[in-house]
PDB file of C-alpha atoms in Angstrom:
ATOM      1  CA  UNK A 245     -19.839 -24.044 -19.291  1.00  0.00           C
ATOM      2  CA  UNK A 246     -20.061 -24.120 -15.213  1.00  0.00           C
ATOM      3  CA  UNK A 247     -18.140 -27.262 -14.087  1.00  0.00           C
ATOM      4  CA  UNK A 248     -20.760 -30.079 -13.102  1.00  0.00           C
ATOM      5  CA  UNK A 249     -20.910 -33.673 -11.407  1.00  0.00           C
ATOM      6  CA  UNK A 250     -22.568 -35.964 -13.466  1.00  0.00           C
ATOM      7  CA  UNK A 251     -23.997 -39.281 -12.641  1.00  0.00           C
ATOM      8  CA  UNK A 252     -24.945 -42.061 -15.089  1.00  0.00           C
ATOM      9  CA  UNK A 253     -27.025 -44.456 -13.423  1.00  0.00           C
ATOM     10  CA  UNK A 254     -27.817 -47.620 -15.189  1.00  0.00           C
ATOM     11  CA  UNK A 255     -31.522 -48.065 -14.029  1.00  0.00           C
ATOM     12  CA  UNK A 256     -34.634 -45.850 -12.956  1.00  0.00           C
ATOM     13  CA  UNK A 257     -33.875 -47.201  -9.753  1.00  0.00           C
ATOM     14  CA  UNK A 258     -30.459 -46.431  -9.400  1.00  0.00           C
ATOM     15  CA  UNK A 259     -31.438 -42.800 -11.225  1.00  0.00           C
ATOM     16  CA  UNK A 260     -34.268 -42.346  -8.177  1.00  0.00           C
ATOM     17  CA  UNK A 261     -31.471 -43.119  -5.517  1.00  0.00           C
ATOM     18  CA  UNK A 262     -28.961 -40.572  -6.496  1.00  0.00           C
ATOM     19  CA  UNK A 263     -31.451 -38.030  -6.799  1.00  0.00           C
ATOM     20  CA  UNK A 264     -32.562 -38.607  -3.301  1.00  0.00           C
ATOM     21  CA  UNK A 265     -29.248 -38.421  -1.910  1.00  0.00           C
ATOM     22  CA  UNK A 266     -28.693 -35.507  -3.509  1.00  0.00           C
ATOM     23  CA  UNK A 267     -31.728 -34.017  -2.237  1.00  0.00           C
ATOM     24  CA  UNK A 268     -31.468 -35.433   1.513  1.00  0.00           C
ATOM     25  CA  UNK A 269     -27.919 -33.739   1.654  1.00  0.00           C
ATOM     26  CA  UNK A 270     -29.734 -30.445  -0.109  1.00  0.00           C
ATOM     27  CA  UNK A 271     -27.668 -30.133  -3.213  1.00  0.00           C
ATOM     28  CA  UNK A 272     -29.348 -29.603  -6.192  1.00  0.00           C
ATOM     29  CA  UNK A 273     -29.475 -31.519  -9.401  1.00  0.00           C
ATOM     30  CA  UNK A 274     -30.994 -31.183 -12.924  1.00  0.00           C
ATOM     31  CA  UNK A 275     -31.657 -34.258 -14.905  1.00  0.00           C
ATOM     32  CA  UNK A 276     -30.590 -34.613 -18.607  1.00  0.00           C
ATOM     33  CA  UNK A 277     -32.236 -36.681 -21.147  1.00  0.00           C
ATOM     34  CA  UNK A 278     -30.848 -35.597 -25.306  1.00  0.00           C
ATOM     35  CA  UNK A 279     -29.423 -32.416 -23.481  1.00  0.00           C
ATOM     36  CA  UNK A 280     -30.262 -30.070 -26.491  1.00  0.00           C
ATOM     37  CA  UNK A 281     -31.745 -27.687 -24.571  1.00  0.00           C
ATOM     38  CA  UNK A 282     -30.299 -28.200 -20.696  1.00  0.00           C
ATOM     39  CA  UNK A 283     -26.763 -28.113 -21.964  1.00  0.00           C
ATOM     40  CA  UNK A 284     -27.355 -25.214 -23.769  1.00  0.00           C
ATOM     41  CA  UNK A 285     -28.571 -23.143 -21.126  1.00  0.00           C
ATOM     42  CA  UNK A 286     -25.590 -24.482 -19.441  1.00  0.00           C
ATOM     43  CA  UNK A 287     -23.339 -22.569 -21.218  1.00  0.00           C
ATOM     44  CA  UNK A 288     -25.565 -19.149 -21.225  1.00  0.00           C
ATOM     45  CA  UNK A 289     -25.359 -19.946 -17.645  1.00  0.00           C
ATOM     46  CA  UNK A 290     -29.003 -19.899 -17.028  1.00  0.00           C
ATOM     47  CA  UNK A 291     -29.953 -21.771 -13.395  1.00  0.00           C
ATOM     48  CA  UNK A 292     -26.765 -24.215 -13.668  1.00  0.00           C
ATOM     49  CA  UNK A 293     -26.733 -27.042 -10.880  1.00  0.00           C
ATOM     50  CA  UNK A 294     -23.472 -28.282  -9.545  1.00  0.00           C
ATOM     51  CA  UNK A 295     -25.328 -32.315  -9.955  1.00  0.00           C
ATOM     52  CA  UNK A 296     -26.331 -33.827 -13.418  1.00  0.00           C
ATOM     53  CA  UNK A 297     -28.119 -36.634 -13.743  1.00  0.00           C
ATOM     54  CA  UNK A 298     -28.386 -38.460 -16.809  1.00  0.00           C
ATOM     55  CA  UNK A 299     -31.151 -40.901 -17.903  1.00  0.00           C
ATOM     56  CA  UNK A 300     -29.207 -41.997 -21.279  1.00  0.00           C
ATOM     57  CA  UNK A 301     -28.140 -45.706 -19.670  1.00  0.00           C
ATOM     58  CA  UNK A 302     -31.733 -46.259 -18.369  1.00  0.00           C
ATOM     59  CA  UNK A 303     -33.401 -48.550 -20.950  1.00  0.00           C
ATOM     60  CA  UNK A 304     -36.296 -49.032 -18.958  1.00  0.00           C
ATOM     61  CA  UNK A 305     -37.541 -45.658 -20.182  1.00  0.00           C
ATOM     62  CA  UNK A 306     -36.936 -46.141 -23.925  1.00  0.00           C
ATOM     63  CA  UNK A 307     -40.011 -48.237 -24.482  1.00  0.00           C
ATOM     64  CA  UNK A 308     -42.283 -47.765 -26.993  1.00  0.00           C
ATOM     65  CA  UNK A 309     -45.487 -49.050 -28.114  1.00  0.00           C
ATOM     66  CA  UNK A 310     -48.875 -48.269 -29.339  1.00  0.00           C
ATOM     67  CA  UNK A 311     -50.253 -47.392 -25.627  1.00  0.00           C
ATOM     68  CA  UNK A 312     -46.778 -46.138 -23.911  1.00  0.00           C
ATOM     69  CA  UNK A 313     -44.099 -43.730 -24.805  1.00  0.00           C
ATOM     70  CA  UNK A 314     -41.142 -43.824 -22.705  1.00  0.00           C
ATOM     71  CA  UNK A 315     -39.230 -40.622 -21.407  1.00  0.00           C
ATOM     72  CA  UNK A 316     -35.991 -41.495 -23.169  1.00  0.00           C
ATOM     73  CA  UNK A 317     -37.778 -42.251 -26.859  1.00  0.00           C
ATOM     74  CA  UNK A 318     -36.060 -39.876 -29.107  1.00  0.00           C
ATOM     75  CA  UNK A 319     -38.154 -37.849 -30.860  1.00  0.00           C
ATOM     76  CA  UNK A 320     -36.862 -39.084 -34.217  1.00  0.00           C
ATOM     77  CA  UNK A 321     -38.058 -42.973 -33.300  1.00  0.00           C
ATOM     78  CA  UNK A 322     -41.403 -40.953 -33.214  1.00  0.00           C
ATOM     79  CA  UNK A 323     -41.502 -40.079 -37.085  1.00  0.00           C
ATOM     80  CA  UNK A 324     -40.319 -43.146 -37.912  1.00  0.00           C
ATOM     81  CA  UNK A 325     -42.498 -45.526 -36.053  1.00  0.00           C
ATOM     82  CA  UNK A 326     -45.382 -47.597 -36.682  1.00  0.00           C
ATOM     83  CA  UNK A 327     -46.861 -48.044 -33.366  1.00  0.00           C
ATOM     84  CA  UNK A 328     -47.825 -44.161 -32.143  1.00  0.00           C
ATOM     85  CA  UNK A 329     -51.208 -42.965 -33.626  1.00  0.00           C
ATOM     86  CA  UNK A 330     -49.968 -40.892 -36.871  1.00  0.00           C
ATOM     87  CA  UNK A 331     -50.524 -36.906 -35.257  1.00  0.00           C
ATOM     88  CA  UNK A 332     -47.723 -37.629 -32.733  1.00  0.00           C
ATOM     89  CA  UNK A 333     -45.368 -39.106 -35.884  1.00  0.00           C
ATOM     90  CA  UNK A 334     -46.349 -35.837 -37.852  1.00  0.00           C
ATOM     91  CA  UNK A 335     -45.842 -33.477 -35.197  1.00  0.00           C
ATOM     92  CA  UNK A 336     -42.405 -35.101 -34.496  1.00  0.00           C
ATOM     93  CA  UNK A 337     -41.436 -34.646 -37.733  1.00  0.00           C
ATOM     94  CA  UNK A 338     -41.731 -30.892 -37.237  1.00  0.00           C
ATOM     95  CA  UNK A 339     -39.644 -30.174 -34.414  1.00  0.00           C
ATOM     96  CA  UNK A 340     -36.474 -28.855 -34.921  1.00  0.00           C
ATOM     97  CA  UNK A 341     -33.906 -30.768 -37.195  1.00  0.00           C
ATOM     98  CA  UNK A 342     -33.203 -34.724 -37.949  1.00  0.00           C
ATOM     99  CA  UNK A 343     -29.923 -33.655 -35.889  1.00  0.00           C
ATOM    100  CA  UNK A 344     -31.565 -33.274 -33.025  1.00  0.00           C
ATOM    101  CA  UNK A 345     -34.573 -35.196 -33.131  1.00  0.00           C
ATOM    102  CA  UNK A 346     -31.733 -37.760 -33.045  1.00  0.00           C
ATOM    103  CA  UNK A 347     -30.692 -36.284 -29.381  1.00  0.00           C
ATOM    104  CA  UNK A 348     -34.188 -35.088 -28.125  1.00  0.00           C
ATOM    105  CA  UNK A 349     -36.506 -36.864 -26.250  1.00  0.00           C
ATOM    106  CA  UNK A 350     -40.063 -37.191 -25.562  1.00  0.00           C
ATOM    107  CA  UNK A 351     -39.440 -36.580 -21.815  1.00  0.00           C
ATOM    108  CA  UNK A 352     -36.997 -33.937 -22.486  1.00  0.00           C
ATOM    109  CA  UNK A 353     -39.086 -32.268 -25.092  1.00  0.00           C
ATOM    110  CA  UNK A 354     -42.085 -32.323 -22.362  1.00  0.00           C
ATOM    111  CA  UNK A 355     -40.043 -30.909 -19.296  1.00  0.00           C
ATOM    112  CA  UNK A 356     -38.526 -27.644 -21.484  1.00  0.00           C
ATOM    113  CA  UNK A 357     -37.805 -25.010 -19.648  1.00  0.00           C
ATOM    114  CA  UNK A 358     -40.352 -22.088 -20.151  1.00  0.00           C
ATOM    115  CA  UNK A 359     -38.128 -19.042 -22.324  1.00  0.00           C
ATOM    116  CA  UNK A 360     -38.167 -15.891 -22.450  1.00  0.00           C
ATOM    117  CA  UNK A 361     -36.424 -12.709 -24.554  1.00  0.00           C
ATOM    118  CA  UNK A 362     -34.938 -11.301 -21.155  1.00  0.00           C
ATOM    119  CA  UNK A 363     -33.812 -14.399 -19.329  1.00  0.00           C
ATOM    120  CA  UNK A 364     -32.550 -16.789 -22.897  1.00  0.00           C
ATOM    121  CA  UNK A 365     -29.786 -14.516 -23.033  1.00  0.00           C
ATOM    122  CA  UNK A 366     -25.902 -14.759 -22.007  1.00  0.00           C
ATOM    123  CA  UNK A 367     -24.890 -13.780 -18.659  1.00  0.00           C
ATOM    124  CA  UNK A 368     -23.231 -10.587 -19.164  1.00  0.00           C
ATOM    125  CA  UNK A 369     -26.393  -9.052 -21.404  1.00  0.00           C
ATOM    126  CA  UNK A 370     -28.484 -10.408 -18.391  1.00  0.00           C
ATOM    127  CA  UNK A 371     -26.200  -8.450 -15.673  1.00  0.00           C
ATOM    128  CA  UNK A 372     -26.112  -5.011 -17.934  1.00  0.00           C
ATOM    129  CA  UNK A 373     -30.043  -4.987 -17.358  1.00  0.00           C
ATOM    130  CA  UNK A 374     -29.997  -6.485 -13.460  1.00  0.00           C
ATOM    131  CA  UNK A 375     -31.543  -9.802 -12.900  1.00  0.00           C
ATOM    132  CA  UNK A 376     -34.964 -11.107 -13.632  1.00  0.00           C
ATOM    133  CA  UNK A 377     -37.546 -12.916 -11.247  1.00  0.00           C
ATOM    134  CA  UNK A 378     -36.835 -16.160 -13.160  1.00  0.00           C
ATOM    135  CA  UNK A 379     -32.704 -15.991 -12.404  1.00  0.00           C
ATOM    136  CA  UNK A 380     -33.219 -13.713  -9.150  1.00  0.00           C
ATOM    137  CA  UNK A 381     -30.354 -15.740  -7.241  1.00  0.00           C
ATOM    138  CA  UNK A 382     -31.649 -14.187  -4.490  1.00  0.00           C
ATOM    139  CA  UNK A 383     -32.001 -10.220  -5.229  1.00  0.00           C
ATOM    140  CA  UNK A 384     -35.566  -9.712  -5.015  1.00  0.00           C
ATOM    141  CA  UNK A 385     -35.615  -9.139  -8.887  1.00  0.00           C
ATOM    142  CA  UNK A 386     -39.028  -7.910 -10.568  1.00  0.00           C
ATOM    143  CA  UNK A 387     -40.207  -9.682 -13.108  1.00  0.00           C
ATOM    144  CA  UNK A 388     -39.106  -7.329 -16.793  1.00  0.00           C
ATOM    145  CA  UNK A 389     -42.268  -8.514 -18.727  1.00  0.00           C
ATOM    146  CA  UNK A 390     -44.763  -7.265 -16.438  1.00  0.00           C
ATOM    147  CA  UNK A 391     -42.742  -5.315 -14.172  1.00  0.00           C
ATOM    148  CA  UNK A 392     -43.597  -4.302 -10.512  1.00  0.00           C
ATOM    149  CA  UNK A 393     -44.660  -7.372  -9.041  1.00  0.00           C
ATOM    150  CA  UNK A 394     -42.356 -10.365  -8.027  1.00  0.00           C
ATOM    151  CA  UNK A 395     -44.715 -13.285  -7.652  1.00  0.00           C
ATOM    152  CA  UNK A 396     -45.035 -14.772 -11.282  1.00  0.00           C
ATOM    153  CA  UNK A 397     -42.511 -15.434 -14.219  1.00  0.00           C
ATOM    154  CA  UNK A 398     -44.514 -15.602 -17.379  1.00  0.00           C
ATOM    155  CA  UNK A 399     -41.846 -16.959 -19.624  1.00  0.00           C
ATOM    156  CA  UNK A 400     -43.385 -19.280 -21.836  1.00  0.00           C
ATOM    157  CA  UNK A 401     -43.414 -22.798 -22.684  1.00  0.00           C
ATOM    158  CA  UNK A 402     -41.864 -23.029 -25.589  1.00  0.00           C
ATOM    159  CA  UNK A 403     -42.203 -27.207 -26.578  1.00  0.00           C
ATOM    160  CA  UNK A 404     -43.844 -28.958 -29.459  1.00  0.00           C
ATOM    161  CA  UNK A 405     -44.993 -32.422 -28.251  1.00  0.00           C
ATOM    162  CA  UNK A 406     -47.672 -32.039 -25.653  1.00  0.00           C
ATOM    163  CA  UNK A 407     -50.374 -30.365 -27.228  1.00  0.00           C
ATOM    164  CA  UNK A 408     -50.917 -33.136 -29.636  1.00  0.00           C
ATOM    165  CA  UNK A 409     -50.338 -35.274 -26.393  1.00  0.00           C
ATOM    166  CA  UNK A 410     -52.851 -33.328 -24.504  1.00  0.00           C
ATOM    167  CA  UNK A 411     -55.111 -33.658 -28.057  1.00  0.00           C
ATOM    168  CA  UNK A 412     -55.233 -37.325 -27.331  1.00  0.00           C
ATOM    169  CA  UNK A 413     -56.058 -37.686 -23.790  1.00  0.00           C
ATOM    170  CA  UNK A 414     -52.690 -38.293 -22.719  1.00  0.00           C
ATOM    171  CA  UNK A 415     -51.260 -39.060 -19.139  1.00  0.00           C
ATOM    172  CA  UNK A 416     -48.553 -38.666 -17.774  1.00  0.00           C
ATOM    173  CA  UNK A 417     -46.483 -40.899 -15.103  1.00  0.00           C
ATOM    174  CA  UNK A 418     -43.767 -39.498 -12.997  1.00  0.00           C
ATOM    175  CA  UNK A 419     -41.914 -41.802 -10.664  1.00  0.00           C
ATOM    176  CA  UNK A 420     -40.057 -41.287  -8.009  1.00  0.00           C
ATOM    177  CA  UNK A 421     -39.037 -43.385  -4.337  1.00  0.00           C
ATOM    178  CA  UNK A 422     -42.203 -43.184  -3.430  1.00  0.00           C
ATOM    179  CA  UNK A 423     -43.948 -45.057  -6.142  1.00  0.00           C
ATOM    180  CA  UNK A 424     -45.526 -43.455  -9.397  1.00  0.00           C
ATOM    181  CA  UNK A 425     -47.621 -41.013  -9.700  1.00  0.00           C
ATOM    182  CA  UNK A 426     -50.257 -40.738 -12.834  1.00  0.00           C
ATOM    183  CA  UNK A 427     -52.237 -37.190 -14.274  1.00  0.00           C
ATOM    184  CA  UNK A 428     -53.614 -35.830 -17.331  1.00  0.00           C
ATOM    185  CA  UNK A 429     -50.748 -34.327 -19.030  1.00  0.00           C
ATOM    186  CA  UNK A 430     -52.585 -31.076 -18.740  1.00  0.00           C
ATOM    187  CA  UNK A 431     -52.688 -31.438 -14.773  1.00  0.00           C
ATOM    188  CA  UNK A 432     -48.457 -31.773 -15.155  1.00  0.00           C
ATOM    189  CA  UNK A 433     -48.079 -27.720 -15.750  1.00  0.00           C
ATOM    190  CA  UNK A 434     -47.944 -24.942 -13.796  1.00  0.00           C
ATOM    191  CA  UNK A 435     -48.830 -21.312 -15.142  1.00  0.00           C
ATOM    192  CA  UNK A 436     -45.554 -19.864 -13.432  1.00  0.00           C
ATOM    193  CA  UNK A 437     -42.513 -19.749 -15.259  1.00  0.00           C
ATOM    194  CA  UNK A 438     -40.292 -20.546 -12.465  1.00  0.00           C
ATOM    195  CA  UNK A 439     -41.897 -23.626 -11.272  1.00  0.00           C
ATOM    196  CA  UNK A 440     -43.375 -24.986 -15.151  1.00  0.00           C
ATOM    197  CA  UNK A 441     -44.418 -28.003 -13.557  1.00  0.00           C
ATOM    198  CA  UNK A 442     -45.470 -30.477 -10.985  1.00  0.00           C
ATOM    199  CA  UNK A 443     -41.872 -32.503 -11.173  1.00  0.00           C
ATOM    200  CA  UNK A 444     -40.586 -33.652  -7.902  1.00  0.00           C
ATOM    201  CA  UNK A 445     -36.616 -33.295  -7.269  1.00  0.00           C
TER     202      UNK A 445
END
């Protein structure tokens, strides 16, 4: 695994600082909620930053109730609780294992990075076949899916959670400095595999 910095900040407000020093001094930074599927990627040395930050100390975001699902709630607390309407509970019984339920979390499971059978692959297989738009680190790389045109990744979003989010009106609130913003959770994705999202640095 790359070496990394991490930080552990011990509130959303703390979290929000760090990452805007890291961006004003233009370094960049992932964040890291259960880490089953950043830390991973780590290791195939997909898009590794040299800045971590993790949200595991923030208990701010680890609310729950029958109206509010906090970023941090892992996805096991979904299954077993009483408060969320009963499709999210049974679709969070389906993801993965009880292992890492235990580690994932809602906000983690919702910010995935998008997959695909060229890029999910270690870094040696990936430089045998040349780079990819998604991991062009600069080279102009064509996209191997639909080759001859560099402007869209279409790997694909691979998580289980927000369709039945999206199935029950869900929004979405993303907060940064500035103050929080609120959307649909549809309005929160992007078609391009690169940029999956609307989340701010």
């Amino acid at each position: 695994m790359p070496p990394f910095s991490l930080h552990t900040p011990g509130s959303l407000n703390e979290a929000l600082s760090i990452s805007d020093g890291l961006a004003d001094s233009g370094q960049e930074f992932d964040w890291v909620a259960g880490g089953t599927d950043l830390l991973p990627n780590y290791k195939w040395h997909l898009n590794s930053k040299p800045h971590v930050i993790s949200l595991a100390r923030v208990s701010e975001l680890s609310e729950i109730s029958d109206t509010h699902i906090g970023a941090m709630v892992r996805l096991q607390d979904l299954v077993e609780s009483d408060s969320v309407h009963p499709l999210i509970s049974k679709v969070s019984s389906m993801i993965a294992s009880v292992m890492l339920r235990r580690s994932g979390t809602v906000g983690g499971n919702i910010c995935l990075d998008t997959r695909c059978f060229w890029f999910n692959q270690s870094e040696e297989w990936r430089e045998s076949i040349e780079w990819c738009y998604k991991c062009d680190c600069g080279t102009g790389a064509d996209c191997r899916v639909i080759p001859n045109q560099n402007t869209l990744c279409v790997a694909t979003y691979q998580a289980d959670l927000a369709p039945a989010l999206m199935c029950l009106g869900a929004s979405i609130h993303l907060a940064s400095s500035g103050g929080i913003r609120s959307m649909a959770l549809p309005e929160f994705f992007q078609e391009d595999g690169v940029t999956r999202n609307v989340l701010e640095p």
